Coordinates of N, CA, C and O in Angstrom, one line a residue:
M1 N 0.8 -1.1 0.4 CA -0.1 -0.1 0.0 C 1.0 1.4 -0.4 O 1.8 1.0 0.9
A2 N 0.4 2.2 -1.1 CA 1.5 3.6 -0.9 C 1.1 4.1 0.1 O -0.1 4.2 1.0
Y3 N 2.0 5.5 0.1 CA 1.8 6.2 0.9 C 1.4 7.7 0.6 O 1.7 7.9 -0.5
R4 N 0.8 8.5 1.6 CA 0.3 9.6 1.2 C 0.9 11.0 1.9 O 1.2 10.7 3.1
I5 N 1.0 11.7 1.8 CA 1.3 13.3 2.4 C 0.5 14.1 2.7 O -0.4 14.5 1.9
T6 N -0.2 14.3 3.6 CA -1.1 14.9 4.1 C -1.4 16.8 4.2 O 0.2 17.1 4.1
D7 N -2.1 17.1 4.8 CA -2.1 18.8 4.8 C -1.2 19.3 5.6 O -0.5 20.6 5.8
T8 N -0.7 18.5 6.6 CA 0.2 19.3 7.5 C 1.6 19.4 7.0 O 2.7 19.6 8.3
C9 N 2.2 18.7 6.0 CA 3.3 19.0 5.2 C 3.9 20.5 5.0 O 3.1 21.2 5.0
V10 N 5.1 20.8 5.9 CA 5.6 21.7 5.8 C 6.5 22.0 4.6 O 7.6 22.9 4.4
A11 N 6.9 21.3 3.7 CA 7.5 21.1 2.4 C 8.9 21.7 3.1 O 9.8 22.3 2.8
C12 N 9.6 20.5 4.0 CA 10.7 20.6 4.2 C 11.7 20.2 3.4 O 13.0 20.2 3.2
G13 N 11.4 19.0 2.7 CA 11.9 18.2 1.5 C 13.0 16.8 2.5 O 13.1 16.2 1.7
T14 N 12.6 16.8 3.7 CA 13.3 15.6 4.0 C 12.9 14.4 3.7 O 14.2 13.6 3.5
C15 N 12.0 14.3 3.5 CA 11.6 12.9 2.9 C 12.1 12.4 1.5 O 12.0 11.3 1.1
Q16 N 11.8 13.7 0.4 CA 11.9 13.6 -0.7 C 13.8 13.0 -1.3 O 14.2 12.3 -1.7
G17 N 14.7 13.6 0.1 CA 16.1 13.4 -0.2 C 16.2 11.7 0.4 O 16.8 11.1 0.2
E18 N 15.0 10.9 1.2 CA 15.5 9.7 1.5 C 14.4 8.8 1.0 O 15.0 7.6 1.1
C19 N 13.5 8.9 0.0 CA 12.6 8.4 -1.0 C 13.7 7.5 -1.8 O 14.5 8.2 -2.4
P20 N 14.1 6.0 -1.6 CA 15.2 5.4 -2.3 C 14.8 5.1 -3.6 O 15.4 4.6 -4.5
V21 N 13.1 5.4 -4.3 CA 12.8 5.2 -5.4 C 12.2 5.9 -6.4 O 12.1 6.8 -7.2
G22 N 12.7 7.6 -5.5 CA 12.6 8.8 -6.1 C 11.0 8.8 -6.5 O 10.3 10.1 -7.2
A23 N 9.9 8.7 -5.3 CA 8.8 8.7 -5.9 C 8.1 10.1 -5.4 O 6.7 10.2 -5.2
I24 N 9.0 10.7 -4.6 CA 8.5 12.4 -3.9 C 8.3 13.2 -4.6 O 9.7 13.6 -5.2
S25 N 7.7 13.8 -5.2 CA 7.9 15.7 -6.4 C 7.8 16.7 -4.9 O 6.7 16.4 -4.2
E26 N 8.1 17.5 -5.3 CA 8.0 19.1 -4.8 C 6.9 19.7 -5.4 O 6.7 19.4 -6.5
G27 N 6.1 19.9 -4.7 CA 4.8 20.9 -5.0 C 4.6 22.1 -3.7 O 5.7 22.3 -2.7
D28 N 3.4 22.8 -3.6 CA 3.0 23.7 -2.3 C 3.0 22.5 -1.1 O 3.6 23.3 -0.1
I29 N 2.5 21.2 -1.6 CA 3.3 20.1 -0.5 C 3.7 19.3 -1.2 O 3.5 18.9 -2.3
Y30 N 4.5 18.3 -0.5 CA 5.1 17.3 -1.3 C 4.2 16.2 -1.6 O 3.1 16.3 -0.9
K31 N 4.5 15.8 -2.9 CA 3.4 14.3 -3.2 C 4.0 13.0 -3.8 O 5.0 13.2 -4.1
I32 N 3.2 12.1 -3.1 CA 4.0 10.7 -3.5 C 3.5 10.2 -4.6 O 2.3 10.0 -4.9
D33 N 4.0 9.8 -5.6 CA 3.6 9.1 -6.7 C 3.3 7.7 -6.5 O 4.1 6.9 -5.8
P34 N 2.0 7.0 -6.3 CA 1.5 6.0 -5.8 C 2.2 4.8 -6.7 O 2.3 3.8 -6.2
D35 N 2.4 5.2 -8.1 CA 2.6 3.9 -8.7 C 4.3 3.9 -8.8 O 4.8 2.6 -9.0
T36 N 5.2 4.8 -8.2 CA 6.6 4.3 -7.8 C 6.9 4.1 -6.6 O 7.7 3.4 -6.6
C37 N 6.1 4.7 -5.4 CA 6.0 4.2 -4.1 C 6.2 2.7 -4.0 O 4.8 2.2 -4.7
I38 N 7.1 2.1 -3.7 CA 7.6 0.3 -2.7 C 7.0 0.1 -1.5 O 6.9 -0.9 -1.4
S39 N 6.1 1.5 -0.5 CA 5.6 1.1 0.6 C 6.6 0.9 1.4 O 6.5 -0.1 2.6
C40 N 7.5 1.2 1.4 CA 8.9 1.2 2.5 C 8.7 1.5 3.8 O 9.3 1.0 4.9
G41 N 8.0 2.6 3.7 CA 8.0 3.5 5.2 C 9.0 4.3 5.7 O 8.9 5.0 6.3
T42 N 10.1 4.7 4.9 CA 11.1 5.6 5.1 C 10.7 7.2 5.2 O 11.2 7.5 6.0
C43 N 10.0 7.4 4.3 CA 9.6 9.2 3.8 C 8.7 9.1 5.5 O 9.0 10.3 6.1
A44 N 7.7 8.0 5.7 CA 6.9 8.5 7.2 C 7.8 8.4 8.6 O 7.9 9.1 9.2
S45 N 9.1 7.5 8.2 CA 9.9 7.5 9.6 C 10.9 8.8 9.5 O 11.3 9.1 10.6
V46 N 10.9 9.4 8.8 CA 11.8 10.3 8.9 C 11.1 12.0 8.6 O 11.6 13.1 9.3
C47 N 9.6 12.2 8.6 CA 8.7 13.3 8.6 C 9.0 13.9 9.6 O 8.1 12.9 10.8
P48 N 9.4 14.9 10.0 CA 9.5 15.6 11.6 C 8.2 15.8 11.6 O 7.9 16.4 12.7
T49 N 7.0 16.2 11.1 CA 5.7 16.7 11.2 C 4.9 15.1 11.5 O 4.1 15.8 11.9
G50 N 5.2 14.2 11.2 CA 4.0 13.2 10.7 C 3.2 13.5 9.7 O 1.9 12.7 9.9
A51 N 3.4 13.9 8.9 CA 2.6 14.4 7.6 C 2.0 13.0 6.7 O 1.6 13.3 6.1
I52 N 3.0 12.1 7.0 CA 2.9 10.9 5.9 C 2.2 9.8 6.3 O 2.6 9.2 7.4
E53 N 1.0 9.1 5.6 CA 0.6 8.2 6.3 C 0.2 7.0 5.2 O 0.3 7.3 4.1
E54 N -0.2 5.7 5.6 CA -0.8 4.7 4.8 C -2.1 5.1 4.1 O -2.5 5.5 4.4
E55 N -1.9 4.9 2.7 CA -3.1 4.9 2.1 C -4.0 3.8 2.4 O -3.7 2.9 2.6

């Protein structure tokens, strides 16, 4: 199951730099491409605001 970034994202970029498959892109808030995400949970574990959750 892929992860998603919620509205509590502060766009710090920590998750993007840690994603092993490059599934996270920058925008007003960051977004995770569900087709690329391998559900490893790395992004959720490094997010300082807890803005990333499983879909």
